[in-house]
Every structure is written in C-alpha cells, then in structure tokens.
mmCIF file with all atom_site columns, C-alpha atoms in Angstrom:
data_model
loop_
_atom_site.group_PDB
_atom_site.id
_atom_site.type_symbol
_atom_site.label_atom_id
_atom_site.label_alt_id
_atom_site.label_comp_id
_atom_site.label_asym_id
_atom_site.label_entity_id
_atom_site.label_seq_id
_atom_site.pdbx_PDB_ins_code
_atom_site.Cartn_x
_atom_site.Cartn_y
_atom_site.Cartn_z
_atom_site.occupancy
_atom_site.B_iso_or_equiv
_atom_site.pdbx_formal_charge
_atom_site.auth_seq_id
_atom_site.auth_comp_id
_atom_site.auth_asym_id
_atom_site.auth_atom_id
_atom_site.pdbx_PDB_model_num
ATOM 1   C CA . UNK A 1 1   ? 42.857 100.966 87.818  1.00 49.00 ? 23  UNK A CA 1
ATOM 2   C CA . UNK A 1 2   ? 41.135 99.450  90.960  1.00 49.00 ? 24  UNK A CA 1
ATOM 3   C CA . UNK A 1 3   ? 43.438 97.669  93.683  1.00 44.00 ? 25  UNK A CA 1
ATOM 4   C CA . UNK A 1 4   ? 43.079 94.261  92.839  1.00 45.00 ? 26  UNK A CA 1
ATOM 5   C CA . UNK A 1 5   ? 43.387 94.685  89.111  1.00 45.00 ? 27  UNK A CA 1
ATOM 6   C CA . UNK A 1 6   ? 46.689 96.158  89.622  1.00 46.00 ? 28  UNK A CA 1
ATOM 7   C CA . UNK A 1 7   ? 47.668 93.597  92.071  1.00 42.00 ? 29  UNK A CA 1
ATOM 8   C CA . UNK A 1 8   ? 46.676 90.507  89.896  1.00 43.00 ? 30  UNK A CA 1
ATOM 9   C CA . UNK A 1 9   ? 48.443 92.300  87.075  1.00 44.00 ? 31  UNK A CA 1
ATOM 10  C CA . UNK A 1 10  ? 51.666 92.496  89.183  1.00 43.00 ? 32  UNK A CA 1
ATOM 11  C CA . UNK A 1 11  ? 51.074 88.493  90.079  1.00 40.00 ? 33  UNK A CA 1
ATOM 12  C CA . UNK A 1 12  ? 50.672 87.650  86.665  1.00 42.00 ? 34  UNK A CA 1
ATOM 13  C CA . UNK A 1 13  ? 54.033 89.851  85.644  1.00 45.00 ? 35  UNK A CA 1
ATOM 14  C CA . UNK A 1 14  ? 55.683 88.175  88.495  1.00 42.00 ? 36  UNK A CA 1
ATOM 15  C CA . UNK A 1 15  ? 54.831 84.170  87.483  1.00 39.00 ? 37  UNK A CA 1
ATOM 16  C CA . UNK A 1 16  ? 55.918 85.243  83.775  1.00 41.00 ? 38  UNK A CA 1
ATOM 17  C CA . UNK A 1 17  ? 59.233 86.450  84.910  1.00 43.00 ? 39  UNK A CA 1
ATOM 18  C CA . UNK A 1 18  ? 59.886 82.940  87.301  1.00 38.00 ? 40  UNK A CA 1
ATOM 19  C CA . UNK A 1 19  ? 58.412 80.960  84.103  1.00 38.00 ? 41  UNK A CA 1
ATOM 20  C CA . UNK A 1 20  ? 61.328 82.357  81.661  1.00 39.00 ? 42  UNK A CA 1
ATOM 21  C CA . UNK A 1 21  ? 63.946 79.539  83.730  1.00 36.00 ? 43  UNK A CA 1
ATOM 22  C CA . UNK A 1 22  ? 62.177 76.814  82.737  1.00 36.00 ? 44  UNK A CA 1
ATOM 23  C CA . UNK A 1 23  ? 62.579 75.432  79.102  1.00 38.00 ? 45  UNK A CA 1
ATOM 24  C CA . UNK A 1 24  ? 59.334 76.244  76.681  1.00 41.00 ? 46  UNK A CA 1
ATOM 25  C CA . UNK A 1 25  ? 57.604 72.403  76.733  1.00 42.00 ? 47  UNK A CA 1
ATOM 26  C CA . UNK A 1 26  ? 57.144 72.934  80.634  1.00 44.00 ? 48  UNK A CA 1
ATOM 27  C CA . UNK A 1 27  ? 56.212 76.936  80.878  1.00 45.00 ? 49  UNK A CA 1
ATOM 28  C CA . UNK A 1 28  ? 52.747 76.799  80.836  1.00 45.00 ? 50  UNK A CA 1
ATOM 29  C CA . UNK A 1 29  ? 52.785 73.755  83.964  1.00 44.00 ? 51  UNK A CA 1
ATOM 30  C CA . UNK A 1 30  ? 55.855 76.560  85.652  1.00 44.00 ? 52  UNK A CA 1
ATOM 31  C CA . UNK A 1 31  ? 54.026 79.135  85.156  1.00 44.00 ? 53  UNK A CA 1
ATOM 32  C CA . UNK A 1 32  ? 50.634 77.795  86.638  1.00 44.00 ? 54  UNK A CA 1
ATOM 33  C CA . UNK A 1 33  ? 52.379 76.403  89.614  1.00 44.00 ? 55  UNK A CA 1
ATOM 34  C CA . UNK A 1 34  ? 54.632 79.966  90.728  1.00 41.00 ? 56  UNK A CA 1
ATOM 35  C CA . UNK A 1 35  ? 50.922 81.597  90.484  1.00 39.00 ? 57  UNK A CA 1
ATOM 36  C CA . UNK A 1 36  ? 49.914 78.907  92.818  1.00 39.00 ? 58  UNK A CA 1
ATOM 37  C CA . UNK A 1 37  ? 52.540 79.065  94.970  1.00 41.00 ? 59  UNK A CA 1
ATOM 38  C CA . UNK A 1 38  ? 53.149 82.472  95.745  1.00 40.00 ? 60  UNK A CA 1
ATOM 39  C CA . UNK A 1 39  ? 49.191 83.111  96.471  1.00 39.00 ? 61  UNK A CA 1
ATOM 40  C CA . UNK A 1 40  ? 47.791 83.363  99.841  1.00 41.00 ? 62  UNK A CA 1
ATOM 41  C CA . UNK A 1 41  ? 45.369 81.497  101.009 1.00 40.00 ? 63  UNK A CA 1
ATOM 42  C CA . UNK A 1 42  ? 42.900 84.978  101.218 1.00 39.00 ? 64  UNK A CA 1
ATOM 43  C CA . UNK A 1 43  ? 43.750 85.810  97.639  1.00 38.00 ? 65  UNK A CA 1
ATOM 44  C CA . UNK A 1 44  ? 44.071 82.136  95.436  1.00 37.00 ? 66  UNK A CA 1
ATOM 45  C CA . UNK A 1 45  ? 40.135 82.719  94.574  1.00 40.00 ? 67  UNK A CA 1
ATOM 46  C CA . UNK A 1 46  ? 41.173 86.001  92.968  1.00 40.00 ? 68  UNK A CA 1
ATOM 47  C CA . UNK A 1 47  ? 44.690 84.625  91.603  1.00 40.00 ? 69  UNK A CA 1
ATOM 48  C CA . UNK A 1 48  ? 42.833 81.465  90.087  1.00 42.00 ? 70  UNK A CA 1
ATOM 49  C CA . UNK A 1 49  ? 40.337 83.936  88.143  1.00 42.00 ? 71  UNK A CA 1
ATOM 50  C CA . UNK A 1 50  ? 43.213 85.448  86.579  1.00 43.00 ? 72  UNK A CA 1
ATOM 51  C CA . UNK A 1 51  ? 45.170 82.243  85.980  1.00 44.00 ? 73  UNK A CA 1
ATOM 52  C CA . UNK A 1 52  ? 41.656 80.757  84.013  1.00 47.00 ? 74  UNK A CA 1
ATOM 53  C CA . UNK A 1 53  ? 41.623 84.267  82.067  1.00 43.00 ? 75  UNK A CA 1
ATOM 54  C CA . UNK A 1 54  ? 45.051 84.097  81.275  1.00 44.00 ? 76  UNK A CA 1
ATOM 55  C CA . UNK A 1 55  ? 45.029 80.145  79.959  1.00 49.00 ? 77  UNK A CA 1
ATOM 56  C CA . UNK A 1 56  ? 41.513 80.392  78.930  1.00 57.00 ? 78  UNK A CA 1
ATOM 57  C CA . UNK A 1 57  ? 38.651 77.653  79.445  1.00 69.00 ? 79  UNK A CA 1
ATOM 58  C CA . UNK A 1 58  ? 39.874 74.287  77.567  1.00 78.00 ? 80  UNK A CA 1
ATOM 59  C CA . UNK A 1 59  ? 38.536 71.868  75.982  1.00 89.00 ? 81  UNK A CA 1
ATOM 60  C CA . UNK A 1 60  ? 40.571 69.105  75.778  1.00 94.00 ? 82  UNK A CA 1
ATOM 61  C CA . UNK A 1 61  ? 41.013 66.116  72.843  1.00 90.00 ? 83  UNK A CA 1
ATOM 62  C CA . UNK A 1 62  ? 39.600 62.824  72.941  1.00 92.00 ? 84  UNK A CA 1
ATOM 63  C CA . UNK A 1 63  ? 39.605 60.621  74.479  1.00 96.00 ? 85  UNK A CA 1
ATOM 64  C CA . UNK A 1 64  ? 39.948 62.823  77.821  1.00 97.00 ? 86  UNK A CA 1
ATOM 65  C CA . UNK A 1 65  ? 36.194 63.272  79.166  1.00 97.00 ? 87  UNK A CA 1
ATOM 66  C CA . UNK A 1 66  ? 35.277 66.683  80.404  1.00 97.00 ? 88  UNK A CA 1
ATOM 67  C CA . UNK A 1 67  ? 33.652 66.919  83.157  1.00 97.00 ? 89  UNK A CA 1
ATOM 68  C CA . UNK A 1 68  ? 30.829 69.610  84.989  1.00 96.00 ? 90  UNK A CA 1
ATOM 69  C CA . UNK A 1 69  ? 31.780 72.022  88.019  1.00 96.00 ? 91  UNK A CA 1
ATOM 70  C CA . UNK A 1 70  ? 29.009 70.237  90.013  1.00 97.00 ? 92  UNK A CA 1
ATOM 71  C CA . UNK A 1 71  ? 31.320 67.433  90.144  1.00 98.00 ? 93  UNK A CA 1
ATOM 72  C CA . UNK A 1 72  ? 33.396 69.848  93.131  1.00 98.00 ? 94  UNK A CA 1
ATOM 73  C CA . UNK A 1 73  ? 30.383 70.416  94.578  1.00 98.00 ? 95  UNK A CA 1
ATOM 74  C CA . UNK A 1 74  ? 30.426 70.736  98.395  1.00 98.00 ? 96  UNK A CA 1
ATOM 75  C CA . UNK A 1 75  ? 29.648 67.431  100.242 1.00 98.00 ? 97  UNK A CA 1
ATOM 76  C CA . UNK A 1 76  ? 29.130 66.144  103.273 1.00 98.00 ? 98  UNK A CA 1
ATOM 77  C CA . UNK A 1 77  ? 33.330 66.132  103.699 1.00 98.00 ? 99  UNK A CA 1
ATOM 78  C CA . UNK A 1 78  ? 34.481 68.678  101.587 1.00 98.00 ? 100 UNK A CA 1
ATOM 79  C CA . UNK A 1 79  ? 34.390 67.915  98.389  1.00 98.00 ? 101 UNK A CA 1
ATOM 80  C CA . UNK A 1 80  ? 33.385 64.067  98.848  1.00 98.00 ? 102 UNK A CA 1
ATOM 81  C CA . UNK A 1 81  ? 30.875 62.102  100.562 1.00 98.00 ? 103 UNK A CA 1
ATOM 82  C CA . UNK A 1 82  ? 33.594 60.498  102.843 1.00 97.00 ? 104 UNK A CA 1
ATOM 83  C CA . UNK A 1 83  ? 37.472 60.949  103.949 1.00 98.00 ? 105 UNK A CA 1
ATOM 84  C CA . UNK A 1 84  ? 40.207 59.114  102.608 1.00 98.00 ? 106 UNK A CA 1
ATOM 85  C CA . UNK A 1 85  ? 41.023 55.819  103.824 1.00 98.00 ? 107 UNK A CA 1
ATOM 86  C CA . UNK A 1 86  ? 42.958 55.461  106.838 1.00 96.00 ? 108 UNK A CA 1
ATOM 87  C CA . UNK A 1 87  ? 45.749 52.653  105.661 1.00 96.00 ? 109 UNK A CA 1
ATOM 88  C CA . UNK A 1 88  ? 46.901 54.470  102.346 1.00 98.00 ? 110 UNK A CA 1
ATOM 89  C CA . UNK A 1 89  ? 49.124 52.883  100.446 1.00 98.00 ? 111 UNK A CA 1
ATOM 90  C CA . UNK A 1 90  ? 53.397 53.732  100.150 1.00 98.00 ? 112 UNK A CA 1
ATOM 91  C CA . UNK A 1 91  ? 53.088 55.140  103.747 1.00 97.00 ? 113 UNK A CA 1
ATOM 92  C CA . UNK A 1 92  ? 51.039 58.483  102.029 1.00 98.00 ? 114 UNK A CA 1
ATOM 93  C CA . UNK A 1 93  ? 50.217 60.515  104.883 1.00 98.00 ? 115 UNK A CA 1
ATOM 94  C CA . UNK A 1 94  ? 46.911 60.908  106.011 1.00 98.00 ? 116 UNK A CA 1
ATOM 95  C CA . UNK A 1 95  ? 46.119 64.399  106.194 1.00 98.00 ? 117 UNK A CA 1
ATOM 96  C CA . UNK A 1 96  ? 47.902 65.563  103.977 1.00 98.00 ? 118 UNK A CA 1
ATOM 97  C CA . UNK A 1 97  ? 45.692 63.622  101.895 1.00 98.00 ? 119 UNK A CA 1
ATOM 98  C CA . UNK A 1 98  ? 42.703 64.441  103.043 1.00 98.00 ? 120 UNK A CA 1
ATOM 99  C CA . UNK A 1 99  ? 43.527 68.101  103.073 1.00 98.00 ? 121 UNK A CA 1
ATOM 100 C CA . UNK A 1 100 ? 44.396 67.311  99.023  1.00 98.00 ? 122 UNK A CA 1
ATOM 101 C CA . UNK A 1 101 ? 41.331 65.675  97.686  1.00 98.00 ? 123 UNK A CA 1
ATOM 102 C CA . UNK A 1 102 ? 38.467 66.726  99.751  1.00 98.00 ? 124 UNK A CA 1
ATOM 103 C CA . UNK A 1 103 ? 39.375 70.488  100.778 1.00 98.00 ? 125 UNK A CA 1
ATOM 104 C CA . UNK A 1 104 ? 41.477 71.919  98.049  1.00 97.00 ? 126 UNK A CA 1
ATOM 105 C CA . UNK A 1 105 ? 41.196 72.636  94.021  1.00 96.00 ? 127 UNK A CA 1
ATOM 106 C CA . UNK A 1 106 ? 44.245 74.110  93.365  1.00 91.00 ? 128 UNK A CA 1
ATOM 107 C CA . UNK A 1 107 ? 46.927 73.047  95.162  1.00 95.00 ? 129 UNK A CA 1
ATOM 108 C CA . UNK A 1 108 ? 49.304 69.841  95.193  1.00 97.00 ? 130 UNK A CA 1
ATOM 109 C CA . UNK A 1 109 ? 51.580 67.973  97.535  1.00 97.00 ? 131 UNK A CA 1
ATOM 110 C CA . UNK A 1 110 ? 55.032 69.126  97.209  1.00 97.00 ? 132 UNK A CA 1
ATOM 111 C CA . UNK A 1 111 ? 57.095 68.301  93.840  1.00 97.00 ? 133 UNK A CA 1
ATOM 112 C CA . UNK A 1 112 ? 58.817 64.537  94.560  1.00 97.00 ? 134 UNK A CA 1
ATOM 113 C CA . UNK A 1 113 ? 56.318 63.947  97.459  1.00 97.00 ? 135 UNK A CA 1
ATOM 114 C CA . UNK A 1 114 ? 55.804 60.595  95.803  1.00 97.00 ? 136 UNK A CA 1
ATOM 115 C CA . UNK A 1 115 ? 59.987 60.080  95.973  1.00 97.00 ? 137 UNK A CA 1
ATOM 116 C CA . UNK A 1 116 ? 59.892 60.060  99.208  1.00 97.00 ? 138 UNK A CA 1
ATOM 117 C CA . UNK A 1 117 ? 57.113 57.294  99.600  1.00 98.00 ? 139 UNK A CA 1
ATOM 118 C CA . UNK A 1 118 ? 57.619 53.314  99.305  1.00 98.00 ? 140 UNK A CA 1
ATOM 119 C CA . UNK A 1 119 ? 56.412 54.079  95.673  1.00 98.00 ? 141 UNK A CA 1
ATOM 120 C CA . UNK A 1 120 ? 59.299 53.522  93.262  1.00 98.00 ? 142 UNK A CA 1
ATOM 121 C CA . UNK A 1 121 ? 60.397 50.155  95.136  1.00 97.00 ? 143 UNK A CA 1
ATOM 122 C CA . UNK A 1 122 ? 57.078 48.415  94.683  1.00 98.00 ? 144 UNK A CA 1
ATOM 123 C CA . UNK A 1 123 ? 56.845 50.340  90.873  1.00 98.00 ? 145 UNK A CA 1
ATOM 124 C CA . UNK A 1 124 ? 59.945 48.053  90.067  1.00 97.00 ? 146 UNK A CA 1
ATOM 125 C CA . UNK A 1 125 ? 58.975 45.285  92.170  1.00 97.00 ? 147 UNK A CA 1
ATOM 126 C CA . UNK A 1 126 ? 55.933 45.291  89.925  1.00 97.00 ? 148 UNK A CA 1
ATOM 127 C CA . UNK A 1 127 ? 58.008 45.580  86.446  1.00 97.00 ? 149 UNK A CA 1
ATOM 128 C CA . UNK A 1 128 ? 60.229 42.819  87.343  1.00 96.00 ? 150 UNK A CA 1
ATOM 129 C CA . UNK A 1 129 ? 57.150 40.658  87.528  1.00 96.00 ? 151 UNK A CA 1
ATOM 130 C CA . UNK A 1 130 ? 55.907 42.022  84.387  1.00 96.00 ? 152 UNK A CA 1
ATOM 131 C CA . UNK A 1 131 ? 52.757 43.446  85.866  1.00 96.00 ? 153 UNK A CA 1
ATOM 132 C CA . UNK A 1 132 ? 50.846 47.307  85.751  1.00 98.00 ? 154 UNK A CA 1
ATOM 133 C CA . UNK A 1 133 ? 49.797 49.375  88.691  1.00 98.00 ? 155 UNK A CA 1
ATOM 134 C CA . UNK A 1 134 ? 46.551 50.227  89.397  1.00 98.00 ? 156 UNK A CA 1
ATOM 135 C CA . UNK A 1 135 ? 45.887 53.493  91.533  1.00 98.00 ? 157 UNK A CA 1
ATOM 136 C CA . UNK A 1 136 ? 42.947 53.937  93.423  1.00 98.00 ? 158 UNK A CA 1
ATOM 137 C CA . UNK A 1 137 ? 40.607 56.610  94.311  1.00 98.00 ? 159 UNK A CA 1
ATOM 138 C CA . UNK A 1 138 ? 42.091 58.021  98.002  1.00 98.00 ? 160 UNK A CA 1
ATOM 139 C CA . UNK A 1 139 ? 38.413 58.127  99.275  1.00 98.00 ? 161 UNK A CA 1
ATOM 140 C CA . UNK A 1 140 ? 36.336 55.268  97.255  1.00 98.00 ? 162 UNK A CA 1
ATOM 141 C CA . UNK A 1 141 ? 38.749 52.749  96.395  1.00 98.00 ? 163 UNK A CA 1
ATOM 142 C CA . UNK A 1 142 ? 37.274 53.014  93.030  1.00 98.00 ? 164 UNK A CA 1
ATOM 143 C CA . UNK A 1 143 ? 40.309 52.381  90.520  1.00 98.00 ? 165 UNK A CA 1
ATOM 144 C CA . UNK A 1 144 ? 41.640 55.673  88.775  1.00 98.00 ? 166 UNK A CA 1
ATOM 145 C CA . UNK A 1 145 ? 44.605 54.887  86.853  1.00 98.00 ? 167 UNK A CA 1
ATOM 146 C CA . UNK A 1 146 ? 46.800 51.706  84.933  1.00 98.00 ? 168 UNK A CA 1
ATOM 147 C CA . UNK A 1 147 ? 49.968 52.384  84.206  1.00 98.00 ? 169 UNK A CA 1
ATOM 148 C CA . UNK A 1 148 ? 52.342 51.625  82.691  1.00 98.00 ? 170 UNK A CA 1
ATOM 149 C CA . UNK A 1 149 ? 50.291 51.101  78.997  1.00 98.00 ? 171 UNK A CA 1
ATOM 150 C CA . UNK A 1 150 ? 52.659 51.614  76.154  1.00 97.00 ? 172 UNK A CA 1
ATOM 151 C CA . UNK A 1 151 ? 55.377 52.085  77.875  1.00 98.00 ? 173 UNK A CA 1
ATOM 152 C CA . UNK A 1 152 ? 58.041 50.668  80.304  1.00 97.00 ? 174 UNK A CA 1
ATOM 153 C CA . UNK A 1 153 ? 57.769 51.567  83.949  1.00 98.00 ? 175 UNK A CA 1
ATOM 154 C CA . UNK A 1 154 ? 61.040 52.689  84.010  1.00 97.00 ? 176 UNK A CA 1
ATOM 155 C CA . UNK A 1 155 ? 59.710 55.384  81.026  1.00 98.00 ? 177 UNK A CA 1
ATOM 156 C CA . UNK A 1 156 ? 56.946 56.311  83.613  1.00 98.00 ? 178 UNK A CA 1
ATOM 157 C CA . UNK A 1 157 ? 59.416 57.069  86.536  1.00 98.00 ? 179 UNK A CA 1
ATOM 158 C CA . UNK A 1 158 ? 61.280 58.621  84.071  1.00 97.00 ? 180 UNK A CA 1
ATOM 159 C CA . UNK A 1 159 ? 58.516 61.486  83.182  1.00 98.00 ? 181 UNK A CA 1
ATOM 160 C CA . UNK A 1 160 ? 57.019 61.405  86.475  1.00 98.00 ? 182 UNK A CA 1
ATOM 161 C CA . UNK A 1 161 ? 60.432 62.398  88.054  1.00 96.00 ? 183 UNK A CA 1
ATOM 162 C CA . UNK A 1 162 ? 61.463 64.972  85.339  1.00 95.00 ? 184 UNK A CA 1
ATOM 163 C CA . UNK A 1 163 ? 57.786 66.851  86.290  1.00 94.00 ? 185 UNK A CA 1
ATOM 164 C CA . UNK A 1 164 ? 57.816 66.198  90.081  1.00 96.00 ? 186 UNK A CA 1
ATOM 165 C CA . UNK A 1 165 ? 54.688 64.355  90.133  1.00 97.00 ? 187 UNK A CA 1
ATOM 166 C CA . UNK A 1 166 ? 53.151 61.087  88.897  1.00 98.00 ? 188 UNK A CA 1
ATOM 167 C CA . UNK A 1 167 ? 52.248 61.907  85.220  1.00 98.00 ? 189 UNK A CA 1
ATOM 168 C CA . UNK A 1 168 ? 49.978 59.738  83.033  1.00 98.00 ? 190 UNK A CA 1
ATOM 169 C CA . UNK A 1 169 ? 48.410 59.249  79.279  1.00 98.00 ? 191 UNK A CA 1
ATOM 170 C CA . UNK A 1 170 ? 45.275 58.950  77.930  1.00 98.00 ? 192 UNK A CA 1
ATOM 171 C CA . UNK A 1 171 ? 45.218 54.594  77.677  1.00 98.00 ? 193 UNK A CA 1
ATOM 172 C CA . UNK A 1 172 ? 46.574 55.342  81.416  1.00 98.00 ? 194 UNK A CA 1
ATOM 173 C CA . UNK A 1 173 ? 43.227 56.722  82.079  1.00 98.00 ? 195 UNK A CA 1
ATOM 174 C CA . UNK A 1 174 ? 39.949 54.833  83.568  1.00 98.00 ? 196 UNK A CA 1
ATOM 175 C CA . UNK A 1 175 ? 37.581 57.080  82.185  1.00 98.00 ? 197 UNK A CA 1
ATOM 176 C CA . UNK A 1 176 ? 34.874 55.330  83.722  1.00 98.00 ? 198 UNK A CA 1
ATOM 177 C CA . UNK A 1 177 ? 35.898 57.217  87.039  1.00 98.00 ? 199 UNK A CA 1
ATOM 178 C CA . UNK A 1 178 ? 37.721 60.022  85.704  1.00 98.00 ? 200 UNK A CA 1
ATOM 179 C CA . UNK A 1 179 ? 37.009 63.875  84.463  1.00 98.00 ? 201 UNK A CA 1
ATOM 180 C CA . UNK A 1 180 ? 38.945 66.862  83.337  1.00 98.00 ? 202 UNK A CA 1
ATOM 181 C CA . UNK A 1 181 ? 37.024 70.432  83.907  1.00 97.00 ? 203 UNK A CA 1
ATOM 182 C CA . UNK A 1 182 ? 36.886 72.957  81.901  1.00 95.00 ? 204 UNK A CA 1
ATOM 183 C CA . UNK A 1 183 ? 40.349 74.487  83.616  1.00 95.00 ? 205 UNK A CA 1
ATOM 184 C CA . UNK A 1 184 ? 42.661 71.447  83.671  1.00 96.00 ? 206 UNK A CA 1
ATOM 185 C CA . UNK A 1 185 ? 41.543 70.432  86.739  1.00 97.00 ? 207 UNK A CA 1
ATOM 186 C CA . UNK A 1 186 ? 41.677 66.408  86.725  1.00 98.00 ? 208 UNK A CA 1
ATOM 187 C CA . UNK A 1 187 ? 39.322 64.783  89.524  1.00 98.00 ? 209 UNK A CA 1
ATOM 188 C CA . UNK A 1 188 ? 37.308 62.167  90.162  1.00 98.00 ? 210 UNK A CA 1
ATOM 189 C CA . UNK A 1 189 ? 33.949 61.172  89.618  1.00 98.00 ? 211 UNK A CA 1
ATOM 190 C CA . UNK A 1 190 ? 33.263 61.535  93.250  1.00 98.00 ? 212 UNK A CA 1
ATOM 191 C CA . UNK A 1 191 ? 34.434 64.694  94.100  1.00 98.00 ? 213 UNK A CA 1
ATOM 192 C CA . UNK A 1 192 ? 38.529 63.855  94.675  1.00 98.00 ? 214 UNK A CA 1
ATOM 193 C CA . UNK A 1 193 ? 40.651 66.622  94.064  1.00 98.00 ? 215 UNK A CA 1
ATOM 194 C CA . UNK A 1 194 ? 43.253 64.561  91.552  1.00 98.00 ? 216 UNK A CA 1
ATOM 195 C CA . UNK A 1 195 ? 45.319 67.329  90.078  1.00 98.00 ? 217 UNK A CA 1
ATOM 196 C CA . UNK A 1 196 ? 45.773 69.104  86.647  1.00 97.00 ? 218 UNK A CA 1
ATOM 197 C CA . UNK A 1 197 ? 45.636 68.081  82.821  1.00 96.00 ? 219 UNK A CA 1
ATOM 198 C CA . UNK A 1 198 ? 49.174 69.992  81.680  1.00 95.00 ? 220 UNK A CA 1
ATOM 199 C CA . UNK A 1 199 ? 48.937 68.498  77.564  1.00 95.00 ? 221 UNK A CA 1
ATOM 200 C CA . UNK A 1 200 ? 52.576 68.482  76.329  1.00 95.00 ? 222 UNK A CA 1
ATOM 201 C CA . UNK A 1 201 ? 53.881 68.347  72.635  1.00 95.00 ? 223 UNK A CA 1
ATOM 202 C CA . UNK A 1 202 ? 52.793 63.859  72.838  1.00 94.00 ? 224 UNK A CA 1
ATOM 203 C CA . UNK A 1 203 ? 49.131 64.731  74.392  1.00 95.00 ? 225 UNK A CA 1
ATOM 204 C CA . UNK A 1 204 ? 47.316 64.764  77.454  1.00 97.00 ? 226 UNK A CA 1
ATOM 205 C CA . UNK A 1 205 ? 49.380 64.358  80.138  1.00 97.00 ? 227 UNK A CA 1
ATOM 206 C CA . UNK A 1 206 ? 47.358 63.940  83.620  1.00 98.00 ? 228 UNK A CA 1
ATOM 207 C CA . UNK A 1 207 ? 49.750 65.417  86.662  1.00 97.00 ? 229 UNK A CA 1
ATOM 208 C CA . UNK A 1 208 ? 48.172 63.248  89.838  1.00 98.00 ? 230 UNK A CA 1
ATOM 209 C CA . UNK A 1 209 ? 49.189 64.168  93.508  1.00 98.00 ? 231 UNK A CA 1
ATOM 210 C CA . UNK A 1 210 ? 50.154 60.402  94.673  1.00 98.00 ? 232 UNK A CA 1
ATOM 211 C CA . UNK A 1 211 ? 47.973 60.957  97.979  1.00 98.00 ? 233 UNK A CA 1
ATOM 212 C CA . UNK A 1 212 ? 45.103 61.154  96.050  1.00 98.00 ? 234 UNK A CA 1
ATOM 213 C CA . UNK A 1 213 ? 45.504 57.892  94.234  1.00 98.00 ? 235 UNK A CA 1
ATOM 214 C CA . UNK A 1 214 ? 46.921 55.909  97.011  1.00 98.00 ? 236 UNK A CA 1
ATOM 215 C CA . UNK A 1 215 ? 43.652 54.140  98.215  1.00 98.00 ? 237 UNK A CA 1
ATOM 216 C CA . UNK A 1 216 ? 43.005 50.873  98.185  1.00 97.00 ? 238 UNK A CA 1
ATOM 217 C CA . UNK A 1 217 ? 40.395 48.420  96.329  1.00 96.00 ? 239 UNK A CA 1
ATOM 218 C CA . UNK A 1 218 ? 37.220 48.116  98.187  1.00 86.00 ? 240 UNK A CA 1
ATOM 219 C CA . UNK A 1 219 ? 36.258 44.003  98.650  1.00 79.00 ? 241 UNK A CA 1
ATOM 220 C CA . UNK A 1 220 ? 39.097 43.406  96.733  1.00 69.00 ? 242 UNK A CA 1
ATOM 221 C CA . UNK A 1 221 ? 42.881 42.846  95.950  1.00 68.00 ? 243 UNK A CA 1
ATOM 222 C CA . UNK A 1 222 ? 45.459 45.420  94.632  1.00 69.00 ? 244 UNK A CA 1
ATOM 223 C CA . UNK A 1 223 ? 46.284 44.731  91.460  1.00 64.00 ? 245 UNK A CA 1
#
C-alpha cells in the first residue's frame, strides 16, 4: 500500500474512533471536525480528499441552492475581491474573520467563539423588541441569513449552542446570496467561506462562522 494511502486510512480510523464518543445525531459533524482539527496544513488537501470520498459528493434537498466550485476561485484577496470590513459587528476579531472568510475552505472559528462576543446579549435585546437579526457578509455587506424564522430566538440560540456555531435552517437563508457546494461547504456568491451544511433529522442545517456573517450593510442601517 502506498505510504499516503496508509496515512489517510490511519487518519480516517482515528477520526472514526473519536466520533464514537458523540451521539448518533452529531456523529457526522464530529467526524468532519475531527478530521479537520487533527490535520496539519501540509496534509489538509490530502485529508479533505479522504473526507470527500468518505462522505461522498452531495446534492442537498430544496430549497438549498447548489453552487459551482468556480465561486471559490482565487481572486484579488484570497477567494474574495475585498478583505473583511474593519468594524465588524459583535466585536468579532478582524484577523480571524479575514483568515476564515478569504483564505480558508475547511477550518472554522473555535467552537463557542460566538459566545465570547456580544452576540447573545444583542440577540436577546432584539428578541424583546419582537424583531429578527439580519446577518451580513463580512466582506460585501450583503444579507446572507435572517433569523429566527419559524422559531423563537431562544430556540435559535439553544440549537446553536448545542452545536458550537450559529446554526440556520432553510427558511433563514437569503438564497439570492448563498450557495452550497457539493462537499457541503456553504459560501456566499462572492466567494466568502461561511461554514458547512450538516443536515440532521430536521433537514438542512447550516453551521456558520459568526465572523463570516458579522458584516454591516453597505449604505444602509442594520436590521
């Protein structure tokens, strides 16, 4: 067996062992995160090939809109034309946001990062006013998600907390500006890496980095 194949199998076996500690509903999420977290940058490409071959290429159920890999082609600033905005919402870190949004396809802010920002406090204030939050692309300022829809703010926060990242459902996605690629990567139409679609028993679930959707609307007031 070629050395690289042997190493890939060991990586997959290790991840499968780690995933057994999680519940069945989150086992695919755990496996994907384990593979990503335990891989050095020099082996990222190889490990993601193993990951894709294990999970297979997907066609997600409507209303999810599939996108082409060309969306994430190299541009003036990584996969985007511009860096992230300087004054991101909820005190999100600029360097972390720019790295994840524009120079990354597989990594994420650490689990629970969103809880260290002012987001939860702001979300509960918005909920008391009977409003929703519009989440804007950290690069372009285009609307990407509007939440909560079809559930309470507390339900949205509870689900997000159980997974470690803000988690959106189909009706909360602004499909004019969001696409899913065949491996589950969720991206903006302008090339911003957002996160991944990790469906569960309730349907599509978009597990999204807060730093990717902490932008401010260009030429308008926040909603």
